[in-house]
Short mmCIF file of C-alpha atoms and ligand atoms in Angstrom, two decimals:
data_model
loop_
_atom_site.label_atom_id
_atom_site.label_comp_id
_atom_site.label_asym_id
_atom_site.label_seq_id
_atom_site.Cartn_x
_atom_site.Cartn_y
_atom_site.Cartn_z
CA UNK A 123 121.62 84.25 89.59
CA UNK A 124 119.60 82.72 92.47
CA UNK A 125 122.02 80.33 94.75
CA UNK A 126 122.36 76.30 94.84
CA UNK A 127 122.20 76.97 98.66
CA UNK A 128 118.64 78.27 100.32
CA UNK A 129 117.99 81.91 100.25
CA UNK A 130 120.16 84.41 98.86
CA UNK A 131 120.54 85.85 95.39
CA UNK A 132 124.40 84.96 94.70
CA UNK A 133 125.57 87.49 92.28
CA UNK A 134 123.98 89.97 89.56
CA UNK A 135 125.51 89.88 86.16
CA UNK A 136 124.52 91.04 82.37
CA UNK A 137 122.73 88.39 80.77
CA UNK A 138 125.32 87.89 78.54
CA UNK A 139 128.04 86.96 80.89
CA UNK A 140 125.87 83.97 82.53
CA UNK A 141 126.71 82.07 79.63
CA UNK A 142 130.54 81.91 80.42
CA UNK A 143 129.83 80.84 83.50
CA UNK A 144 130.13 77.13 84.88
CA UNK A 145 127.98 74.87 86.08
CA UNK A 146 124.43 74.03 85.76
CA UNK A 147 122.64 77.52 85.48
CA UNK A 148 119.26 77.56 84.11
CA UNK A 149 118.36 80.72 82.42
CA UNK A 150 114.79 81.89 82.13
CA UNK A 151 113.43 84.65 80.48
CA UNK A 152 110.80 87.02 81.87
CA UNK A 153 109.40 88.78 79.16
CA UNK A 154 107.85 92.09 79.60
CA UNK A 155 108.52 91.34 83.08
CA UNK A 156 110.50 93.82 85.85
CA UNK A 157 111.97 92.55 89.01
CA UNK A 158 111.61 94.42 91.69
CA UNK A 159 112.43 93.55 95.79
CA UNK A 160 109.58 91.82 97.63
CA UNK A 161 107.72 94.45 100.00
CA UNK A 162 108.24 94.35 103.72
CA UNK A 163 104.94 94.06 105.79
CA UNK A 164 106.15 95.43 108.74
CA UNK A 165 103.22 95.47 111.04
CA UNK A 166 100.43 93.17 110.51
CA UNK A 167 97.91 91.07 112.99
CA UNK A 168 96.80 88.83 110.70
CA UNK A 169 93.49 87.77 112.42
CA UNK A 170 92.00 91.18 112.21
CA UNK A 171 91.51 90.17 108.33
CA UNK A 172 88.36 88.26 109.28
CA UNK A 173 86.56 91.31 110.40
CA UNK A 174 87.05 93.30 107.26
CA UNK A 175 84.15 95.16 106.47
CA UNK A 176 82.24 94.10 109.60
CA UNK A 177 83.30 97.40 111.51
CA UNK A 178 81.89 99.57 108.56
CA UNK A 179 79.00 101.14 110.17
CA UNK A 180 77.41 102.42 113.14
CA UNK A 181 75.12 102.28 115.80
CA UNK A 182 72.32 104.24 114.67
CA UNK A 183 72.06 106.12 118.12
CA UNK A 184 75.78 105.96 118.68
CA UNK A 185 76.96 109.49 117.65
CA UNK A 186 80.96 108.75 117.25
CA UNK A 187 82.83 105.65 115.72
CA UNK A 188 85.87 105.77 116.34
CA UNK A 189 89.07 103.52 117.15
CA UNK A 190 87.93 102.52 120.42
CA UNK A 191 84.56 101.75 119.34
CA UNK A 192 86.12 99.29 116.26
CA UNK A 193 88.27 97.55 118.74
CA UNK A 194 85.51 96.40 121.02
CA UNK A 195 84.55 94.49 117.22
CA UNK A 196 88.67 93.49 116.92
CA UNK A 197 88.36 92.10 120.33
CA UNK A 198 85.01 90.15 119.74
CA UNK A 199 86.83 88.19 116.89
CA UNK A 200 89.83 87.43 118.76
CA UNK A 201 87.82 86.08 121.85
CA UNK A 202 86.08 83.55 119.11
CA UNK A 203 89.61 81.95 117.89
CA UNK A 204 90.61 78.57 117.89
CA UNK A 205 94.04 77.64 117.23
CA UNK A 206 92.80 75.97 113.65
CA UNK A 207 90.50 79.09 112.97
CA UNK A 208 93.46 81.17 113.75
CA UNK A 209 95.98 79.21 111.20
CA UNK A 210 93.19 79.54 108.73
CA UNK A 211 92.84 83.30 108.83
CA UNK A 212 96.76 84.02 109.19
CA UNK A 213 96.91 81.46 106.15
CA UNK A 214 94.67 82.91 104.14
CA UNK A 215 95.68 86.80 105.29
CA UNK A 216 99.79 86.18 104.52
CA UNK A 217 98.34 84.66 100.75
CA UNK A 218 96.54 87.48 100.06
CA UNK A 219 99.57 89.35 100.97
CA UNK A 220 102.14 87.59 98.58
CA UNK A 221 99.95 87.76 95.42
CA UNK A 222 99.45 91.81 96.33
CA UNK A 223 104.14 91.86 96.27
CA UNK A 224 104.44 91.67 99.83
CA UNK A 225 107.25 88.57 100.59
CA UNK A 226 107.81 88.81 104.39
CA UNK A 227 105.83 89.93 107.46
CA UNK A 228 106.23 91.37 111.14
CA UNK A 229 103.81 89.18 112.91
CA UNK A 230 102.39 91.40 116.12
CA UNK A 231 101.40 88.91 117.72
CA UNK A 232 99.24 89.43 120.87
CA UNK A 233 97.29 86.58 121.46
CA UNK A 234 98.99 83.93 124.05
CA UNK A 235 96.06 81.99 125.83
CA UNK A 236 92.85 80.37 125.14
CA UNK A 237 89.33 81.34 125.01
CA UNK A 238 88.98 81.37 129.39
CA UNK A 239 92.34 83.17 129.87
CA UNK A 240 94.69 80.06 130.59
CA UNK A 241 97.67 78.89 129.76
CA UNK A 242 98.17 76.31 126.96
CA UNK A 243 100.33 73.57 127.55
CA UNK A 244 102.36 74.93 124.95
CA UNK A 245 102.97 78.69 126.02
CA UNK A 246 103.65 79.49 122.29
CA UNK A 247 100.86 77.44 120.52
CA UNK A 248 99.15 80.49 119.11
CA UNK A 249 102.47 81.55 118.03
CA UNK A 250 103.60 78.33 116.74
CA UNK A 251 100.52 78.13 114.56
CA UNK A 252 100.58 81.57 113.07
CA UNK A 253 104.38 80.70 112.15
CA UNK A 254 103.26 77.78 110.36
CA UNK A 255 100.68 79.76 107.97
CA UNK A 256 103.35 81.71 106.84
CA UNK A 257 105.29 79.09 106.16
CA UNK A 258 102.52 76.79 104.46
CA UNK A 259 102.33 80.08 102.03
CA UNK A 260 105.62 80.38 101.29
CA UNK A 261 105.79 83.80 103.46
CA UNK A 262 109.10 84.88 105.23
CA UNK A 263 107.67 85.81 108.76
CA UNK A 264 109.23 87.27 112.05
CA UNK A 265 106.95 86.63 115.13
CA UNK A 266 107.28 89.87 116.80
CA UNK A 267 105.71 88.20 120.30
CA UNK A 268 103.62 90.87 122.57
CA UNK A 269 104.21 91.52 126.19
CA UNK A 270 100.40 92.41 127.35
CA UNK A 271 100.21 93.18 130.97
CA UNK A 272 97.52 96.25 131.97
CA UNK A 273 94.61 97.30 130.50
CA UNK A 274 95.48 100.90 130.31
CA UNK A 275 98.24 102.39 132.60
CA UNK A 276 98.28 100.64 135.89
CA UNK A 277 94.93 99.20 135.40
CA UNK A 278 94.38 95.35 135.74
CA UNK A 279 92.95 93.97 131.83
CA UNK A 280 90.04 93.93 131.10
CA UNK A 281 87.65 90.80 130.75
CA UNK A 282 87.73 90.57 127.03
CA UNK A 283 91.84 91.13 127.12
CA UNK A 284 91.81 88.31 129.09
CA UNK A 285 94.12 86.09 125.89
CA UNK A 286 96.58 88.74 125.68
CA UNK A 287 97.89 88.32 129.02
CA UNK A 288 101.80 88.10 129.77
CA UNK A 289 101.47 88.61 133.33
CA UNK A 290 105.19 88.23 134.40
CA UNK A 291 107.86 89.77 132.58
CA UNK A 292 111.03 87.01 133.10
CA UNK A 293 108.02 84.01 132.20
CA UNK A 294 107.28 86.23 128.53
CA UNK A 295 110.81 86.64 127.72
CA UNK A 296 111.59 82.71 128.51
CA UNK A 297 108.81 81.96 126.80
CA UNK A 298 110.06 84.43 123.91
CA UNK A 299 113.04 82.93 123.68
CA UNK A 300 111.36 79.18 123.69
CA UNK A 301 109.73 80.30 121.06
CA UNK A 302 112.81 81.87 119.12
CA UNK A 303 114.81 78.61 120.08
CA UNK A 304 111.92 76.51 117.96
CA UNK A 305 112.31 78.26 114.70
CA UNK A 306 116.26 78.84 114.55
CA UNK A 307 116.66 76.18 111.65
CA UNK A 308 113.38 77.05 109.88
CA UNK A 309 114.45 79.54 106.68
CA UNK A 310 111.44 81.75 106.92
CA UNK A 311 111.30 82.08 110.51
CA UNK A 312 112.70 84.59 113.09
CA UNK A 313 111.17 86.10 116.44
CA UNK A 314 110.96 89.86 117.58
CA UNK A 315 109.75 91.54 120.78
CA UNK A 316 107.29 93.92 121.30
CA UNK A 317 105.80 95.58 124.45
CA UNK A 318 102.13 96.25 122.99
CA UNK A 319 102.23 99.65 124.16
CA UNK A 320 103.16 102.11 127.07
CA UNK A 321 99.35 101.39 127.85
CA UNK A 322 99.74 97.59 127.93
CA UNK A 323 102.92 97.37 129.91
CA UNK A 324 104.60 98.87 133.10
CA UNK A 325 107.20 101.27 132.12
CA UNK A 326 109.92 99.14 134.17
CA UNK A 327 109.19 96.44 131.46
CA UNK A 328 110.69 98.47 128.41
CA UNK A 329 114.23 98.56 129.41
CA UNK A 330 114.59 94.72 130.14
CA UNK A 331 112.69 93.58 126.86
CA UNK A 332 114.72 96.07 124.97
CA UNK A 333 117.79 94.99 126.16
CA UNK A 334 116.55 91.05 125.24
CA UNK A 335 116.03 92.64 121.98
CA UNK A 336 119.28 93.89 121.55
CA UNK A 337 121.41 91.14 123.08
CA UNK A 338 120.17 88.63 119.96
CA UNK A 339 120.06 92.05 117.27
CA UNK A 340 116.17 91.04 117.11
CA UNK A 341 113.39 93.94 116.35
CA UNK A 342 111.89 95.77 118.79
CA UNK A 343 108.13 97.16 118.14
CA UNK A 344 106.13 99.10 119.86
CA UNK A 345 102.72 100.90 119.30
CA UNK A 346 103.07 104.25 119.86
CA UNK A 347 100.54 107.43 119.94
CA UNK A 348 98.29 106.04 117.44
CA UNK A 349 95.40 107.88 119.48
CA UNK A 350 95.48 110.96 121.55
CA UNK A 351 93.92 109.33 124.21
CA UNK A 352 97.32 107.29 124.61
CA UNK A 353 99.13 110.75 124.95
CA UNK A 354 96.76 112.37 127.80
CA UNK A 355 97.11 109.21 129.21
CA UNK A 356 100.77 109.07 129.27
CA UNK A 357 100.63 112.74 130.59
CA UNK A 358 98.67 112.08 133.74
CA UNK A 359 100.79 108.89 134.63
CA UNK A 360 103.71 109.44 133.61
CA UNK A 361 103.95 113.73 133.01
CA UNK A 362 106.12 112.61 129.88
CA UNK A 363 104.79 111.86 126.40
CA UNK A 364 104.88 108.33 124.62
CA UNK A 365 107.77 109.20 122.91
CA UNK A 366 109.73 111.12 125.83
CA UNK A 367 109.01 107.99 128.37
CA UNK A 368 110.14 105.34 125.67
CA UNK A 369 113.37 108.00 125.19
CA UNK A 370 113.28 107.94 129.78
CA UNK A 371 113.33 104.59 129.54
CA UNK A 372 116.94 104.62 127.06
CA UNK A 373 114.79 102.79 124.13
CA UNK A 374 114.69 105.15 121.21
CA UNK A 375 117.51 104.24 119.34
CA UNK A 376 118.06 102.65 115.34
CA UNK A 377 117.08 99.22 116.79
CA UNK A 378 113.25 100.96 117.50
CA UNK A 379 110.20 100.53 115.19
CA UNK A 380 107.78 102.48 116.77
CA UNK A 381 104.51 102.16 115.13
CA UNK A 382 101.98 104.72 113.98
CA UNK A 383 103.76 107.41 115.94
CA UNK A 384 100.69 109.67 114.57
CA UNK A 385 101.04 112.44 117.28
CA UNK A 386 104.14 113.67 117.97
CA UNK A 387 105.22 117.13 119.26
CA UNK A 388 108.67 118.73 117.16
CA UNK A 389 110.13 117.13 119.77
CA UNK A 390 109.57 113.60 119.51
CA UNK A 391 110.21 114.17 115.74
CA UNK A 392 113.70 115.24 116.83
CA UNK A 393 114.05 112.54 119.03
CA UNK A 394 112.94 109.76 116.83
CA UNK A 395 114.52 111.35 113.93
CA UNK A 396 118.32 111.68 116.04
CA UNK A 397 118.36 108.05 116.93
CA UNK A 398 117.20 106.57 113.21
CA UNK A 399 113.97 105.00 114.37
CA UNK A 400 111.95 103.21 112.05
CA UNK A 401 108.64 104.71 112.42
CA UNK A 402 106.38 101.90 110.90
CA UNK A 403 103.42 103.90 108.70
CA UNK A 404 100.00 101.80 108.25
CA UNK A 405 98.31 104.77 106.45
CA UNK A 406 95.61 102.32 105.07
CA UNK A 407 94.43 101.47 108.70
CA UNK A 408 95.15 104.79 110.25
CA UNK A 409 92.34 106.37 107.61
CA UNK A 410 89.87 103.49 108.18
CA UNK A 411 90.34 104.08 112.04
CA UNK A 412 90.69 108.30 111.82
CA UNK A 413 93.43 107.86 113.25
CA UNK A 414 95.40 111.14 112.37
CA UNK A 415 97.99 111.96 109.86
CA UNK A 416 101.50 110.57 110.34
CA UNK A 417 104.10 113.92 110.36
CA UNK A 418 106.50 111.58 107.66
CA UNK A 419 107.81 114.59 106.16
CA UNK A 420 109.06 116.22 109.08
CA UNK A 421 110.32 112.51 110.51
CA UNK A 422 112.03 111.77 107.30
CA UNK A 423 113.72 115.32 107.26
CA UNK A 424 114.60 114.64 111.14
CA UNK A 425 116.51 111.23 110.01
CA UNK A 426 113.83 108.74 110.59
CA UNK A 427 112.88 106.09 108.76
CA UNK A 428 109.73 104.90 107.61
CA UNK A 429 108.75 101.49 107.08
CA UNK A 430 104.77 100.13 105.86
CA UNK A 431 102.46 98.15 107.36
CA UNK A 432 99.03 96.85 107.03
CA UNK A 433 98.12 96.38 110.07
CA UNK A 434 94.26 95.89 110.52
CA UNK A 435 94.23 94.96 106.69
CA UNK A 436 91.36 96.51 105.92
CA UNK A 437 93.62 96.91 102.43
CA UNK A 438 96.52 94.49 101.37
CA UNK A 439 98.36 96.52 98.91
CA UNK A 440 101.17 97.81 99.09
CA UNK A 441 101.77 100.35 96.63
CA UNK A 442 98.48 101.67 98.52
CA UNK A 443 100.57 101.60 101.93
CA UNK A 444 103.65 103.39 100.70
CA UNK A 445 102.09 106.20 98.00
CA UNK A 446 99.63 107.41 100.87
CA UNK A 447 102.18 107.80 103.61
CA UNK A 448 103.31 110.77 100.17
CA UNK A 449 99.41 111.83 99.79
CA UNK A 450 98.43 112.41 102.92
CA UNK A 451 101.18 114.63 103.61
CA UNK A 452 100.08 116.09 100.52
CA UNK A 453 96.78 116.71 101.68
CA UNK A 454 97.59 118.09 104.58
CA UNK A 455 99.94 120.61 103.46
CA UNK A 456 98.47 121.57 100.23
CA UNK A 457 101.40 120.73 98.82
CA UNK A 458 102.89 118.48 95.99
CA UNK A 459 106.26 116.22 95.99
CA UNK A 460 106.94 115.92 99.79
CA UNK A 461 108.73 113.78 100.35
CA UNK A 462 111.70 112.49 98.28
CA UNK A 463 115.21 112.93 97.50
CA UNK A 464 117.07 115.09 94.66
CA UNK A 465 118.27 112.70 91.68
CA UNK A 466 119.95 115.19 89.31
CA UNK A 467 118.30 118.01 88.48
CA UNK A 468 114.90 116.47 90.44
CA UNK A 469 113.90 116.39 93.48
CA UNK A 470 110.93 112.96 93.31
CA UNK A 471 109.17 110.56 95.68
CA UNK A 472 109.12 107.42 93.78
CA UNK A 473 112.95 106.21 94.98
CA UNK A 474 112.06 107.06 98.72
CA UNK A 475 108.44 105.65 98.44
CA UNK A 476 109.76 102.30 97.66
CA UNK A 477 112.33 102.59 99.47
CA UNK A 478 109.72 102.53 103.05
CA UNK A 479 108.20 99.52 100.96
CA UNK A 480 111.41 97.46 100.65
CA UNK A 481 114.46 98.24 102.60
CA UNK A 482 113.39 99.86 105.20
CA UNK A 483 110.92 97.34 106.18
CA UNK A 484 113.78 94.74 106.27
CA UNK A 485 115.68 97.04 108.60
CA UNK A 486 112.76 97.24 111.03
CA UNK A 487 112.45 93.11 110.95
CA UNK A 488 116.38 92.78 110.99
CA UNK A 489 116.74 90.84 107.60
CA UNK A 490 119.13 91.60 105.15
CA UNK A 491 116.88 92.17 102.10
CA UNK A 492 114.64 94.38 100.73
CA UNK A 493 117.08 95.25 98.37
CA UNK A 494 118.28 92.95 94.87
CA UNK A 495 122.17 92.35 95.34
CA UNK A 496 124.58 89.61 95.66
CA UNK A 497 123.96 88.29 99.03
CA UNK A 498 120.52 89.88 100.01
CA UNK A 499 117.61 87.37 100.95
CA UNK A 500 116.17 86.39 97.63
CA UNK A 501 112.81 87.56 98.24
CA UNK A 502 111.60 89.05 94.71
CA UNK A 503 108.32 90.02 92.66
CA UNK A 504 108.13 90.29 88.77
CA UNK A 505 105.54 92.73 87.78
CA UNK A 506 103.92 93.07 84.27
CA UNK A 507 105.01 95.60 82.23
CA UNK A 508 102.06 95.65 79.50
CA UNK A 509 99.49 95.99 82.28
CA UNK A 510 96.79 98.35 81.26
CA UNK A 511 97.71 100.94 84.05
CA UNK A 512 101.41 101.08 83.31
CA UNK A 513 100.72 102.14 79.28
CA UNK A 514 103.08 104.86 78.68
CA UNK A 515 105.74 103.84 80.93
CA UNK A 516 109.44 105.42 80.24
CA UNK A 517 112.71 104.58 81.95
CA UNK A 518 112.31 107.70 83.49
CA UNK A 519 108.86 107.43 84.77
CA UNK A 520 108.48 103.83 85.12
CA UNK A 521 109.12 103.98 88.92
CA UNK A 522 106.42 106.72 89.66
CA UNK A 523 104.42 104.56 87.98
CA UNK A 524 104.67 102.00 90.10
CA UNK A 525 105.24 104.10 93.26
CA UNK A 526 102.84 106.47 92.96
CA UNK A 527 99.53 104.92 90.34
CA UNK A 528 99.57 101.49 89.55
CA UNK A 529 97.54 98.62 91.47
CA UNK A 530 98.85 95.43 93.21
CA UNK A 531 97.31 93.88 90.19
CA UNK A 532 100.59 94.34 88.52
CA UNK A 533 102.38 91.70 90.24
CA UNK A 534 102.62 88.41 88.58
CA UNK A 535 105.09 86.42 89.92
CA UNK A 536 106.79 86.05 93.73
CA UNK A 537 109.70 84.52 95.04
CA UNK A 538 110.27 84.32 98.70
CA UNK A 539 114.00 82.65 99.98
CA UNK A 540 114.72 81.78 96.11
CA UNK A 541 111.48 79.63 95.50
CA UNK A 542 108.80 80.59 93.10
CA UNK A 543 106.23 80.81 95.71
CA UNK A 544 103.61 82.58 92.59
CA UNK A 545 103.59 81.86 89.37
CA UNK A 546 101.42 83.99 86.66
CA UNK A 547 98.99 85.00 89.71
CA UNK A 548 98.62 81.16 90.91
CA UNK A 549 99.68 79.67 94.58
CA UNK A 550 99.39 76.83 94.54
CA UNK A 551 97.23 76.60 98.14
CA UNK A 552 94.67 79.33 96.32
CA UNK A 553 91.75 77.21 96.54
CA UNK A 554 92.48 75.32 99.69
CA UNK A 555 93.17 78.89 101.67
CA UNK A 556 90.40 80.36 100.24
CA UNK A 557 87.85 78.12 101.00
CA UNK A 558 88.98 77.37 104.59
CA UNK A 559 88.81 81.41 105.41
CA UNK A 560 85.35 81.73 103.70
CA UNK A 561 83.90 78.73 106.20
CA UNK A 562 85.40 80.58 109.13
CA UNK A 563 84.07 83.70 108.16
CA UNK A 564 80.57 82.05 107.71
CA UNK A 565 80.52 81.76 111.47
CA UNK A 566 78.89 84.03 113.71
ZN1 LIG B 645 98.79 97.31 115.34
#
């Protein structure tokens, strides 16, 4: 029963009892349809979409690609952004999102100032314009805003960093909150904080922004140990790992999303693992950057949880996002059936897998959803149950099926805050959002 009022599924009965019911309730049938919750996106710059499959190659005399190497490529694009080129590839980035199931999105959003390094008149026009894709597409969207101060640990930024810059802490978190005063009455909208990393800020900034954070119960994200570099780093600075410092600093707690988190000692396991962290696993960029393999069994044993992203979107797919976070660990331990709870007599991975999809990512982005029940945002995707790759589905295997082999293909229909926002694999701004990405990818 979706509600008269904006947003929220008001109660789940049989089919048969709607009938009884009063009032005007319209009744429609999905036929070899299931419902399932909207996935969570929780970590996503959605820029970085225009240089898909531009950073798939190499210097011919350049021995080593690597993560460092692809962001000189990440940072090329962002120097080149206008705010309407900007809205066009966040537009057309959070629409290929919803048709793939995904319904909401944690914005990391790191670019503040124009093309030269200054100010806009509007501190929080980038910002302002990104929030407005999402909500041309029908996409629920928290603005997790970046603090950007250093170019590596007590270095000054770089040139080509130069429209990241947050240069004073108390002017980014008045700005922050500007920018979370501007959206309070818009239904898809909310704003999160999120130091970039302990490369990007001073470590005095964590506990203030933290404590910003927690005051208003908004998210707090951080990038954290996605490359070992970041750990030696940390060492010589700081003699403390990522993870220690952040725990030095009193910000590991449940109210952390700390993302990546791809090399961690048994330690920082425990530590992230004690407080219930979300660690936010983007599997599908960590591979196409090498990364390193996110420890997820031994964070999810430790008490962690793990939330998807897709980050660089070099994929948009969910199911991708959440079954490799399973197959890597897999891979790496020659094992099968990591990582999972026992239902009955079975221990599986399906329930858990989809659980980081859903309800895990809404705990990260502090929404109450993820999850179909009375009262939950109504965010919602119908997938087809005679699709070609489901054939032989059970009601015991239907949600490996899903979890663990079917593509984003499946999803047919998506709802996001109780409105039909895709109907039989249409949005309605297909065309439009294409076309307006393809022109600005036709630039140089
Ligand atoms: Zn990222």
């Amino acid at each position: 029963v979706l509600p008269d009022g904006p947003g929220r599924i008001a109660d789940i009965v049989p089919a048969a009892a709607l009938a009884r019911r009063d009032g005007d309730i319209v009744i429609r049938r999905l036929a070899d349809r299931a419902i399932l919750p909207g996935f969570v996106n929780a970590h996503s710059h959605s820029f970085q979409r225009l240089i898909r499959g531009r950073t798939q190659w190499r210097p011919a005399g350049r021995v080593n690609a690597d993560f460092w190497s692809w962001r000189e490529a990440m940072y090329g694009a962002a120097l080149a952004l206008t705010p309407e080129s900007l809205y066009d590839a966040a537009r057309f980035c959070f629409l290929e999102m919803l048709h793939a199931g995904f319904t909401s999105v944690g914005e990391f959003h790191y670019l503040q100032r124009d093309g030269d390094g200054a100010a806009y008149d509007e501190p929080n026009a980038l910002a302002l314009r990104v929030i407005a894709a999402a909500e041309a597409v029908g996409m629920r969207i928290c603005l997790l805003n970046v603090a950007y101060a250093t170019g590596g640990i007590d270095a000054p930024l770089a040139p080509e960093q130069r429209r990241f810059a947050t240069p004073e802490l108390q002017a980014y978190l008045d700005d922050t909150a500007a920018l979370a005063d501007a959206v309070r009455a818009r239904p898809l909208a909310s704003v999160g904080v999120a130091p970039h990393s302990i490369r990007a800020v001073p470590r005095e900034w964590l506990a203030p922004i933290h404590a910003w954070a927690k005051n208003r119960d908004a998210p707090f994200h951080i990038h954290v140990a996605e490359q070992p570099a970041e750990v030696d780093a940390s060492m010589r600075a700081y003699a403390l790992r990522p993870v220690d410092l952040l725990a030095r600093e009193g910000v590991v707690g449940p109210e952390l999303s700390a993302v990546h988190a791809t090399h961690l000692t048994p330690d920082e396991v425990a530590l992230l693992g004690g407080a219930r962290a979300t660690v936010v696993a983007c599997p599908g960029t960590e591979r196409d950057l090498g990364d390193g393999l996110l420890p997820a069994g031994e964070l999810v044993a430790a008490g962690a949880h793990i939330a998807i992203g897709s980050d660089s979107h070099t994929i948009i797919d969910p199911f991708e996002e959440m079954r490799l976070v399973e197959y890597h660990e897999r891979l790496h331990r020659l094992q099968r059936v990591v990582i999972g709870h026992n239902h009955g007599e079975r221990f599986s991975s399906a329930p858990a897998l989809l659980e980081m999809g859903t309800h895990n990512g809404a705990r990260s982005l502090r929404f109450h959803g993820g999850r179909i029940d009375s009262g939950t945002l109504a965010d919602f995707i119908a997938i087809d149950l005679e699709h070609r790759s489901l054939a032989g589905w059970t009601r015991d295997s239907l949600a490996a099926f899903i979890a663990l082999c079917a593509p984003a293909d499946i999803v047919t229909d998506v709802w996001v805050d109780g409105v039909q926002r895709i109907r039989q694999r249409r949005h309605e701004h297909d065309d439009d959002a294409t076309a307006a990405f393809r022109a600005r990818t036709l630039q140089p």
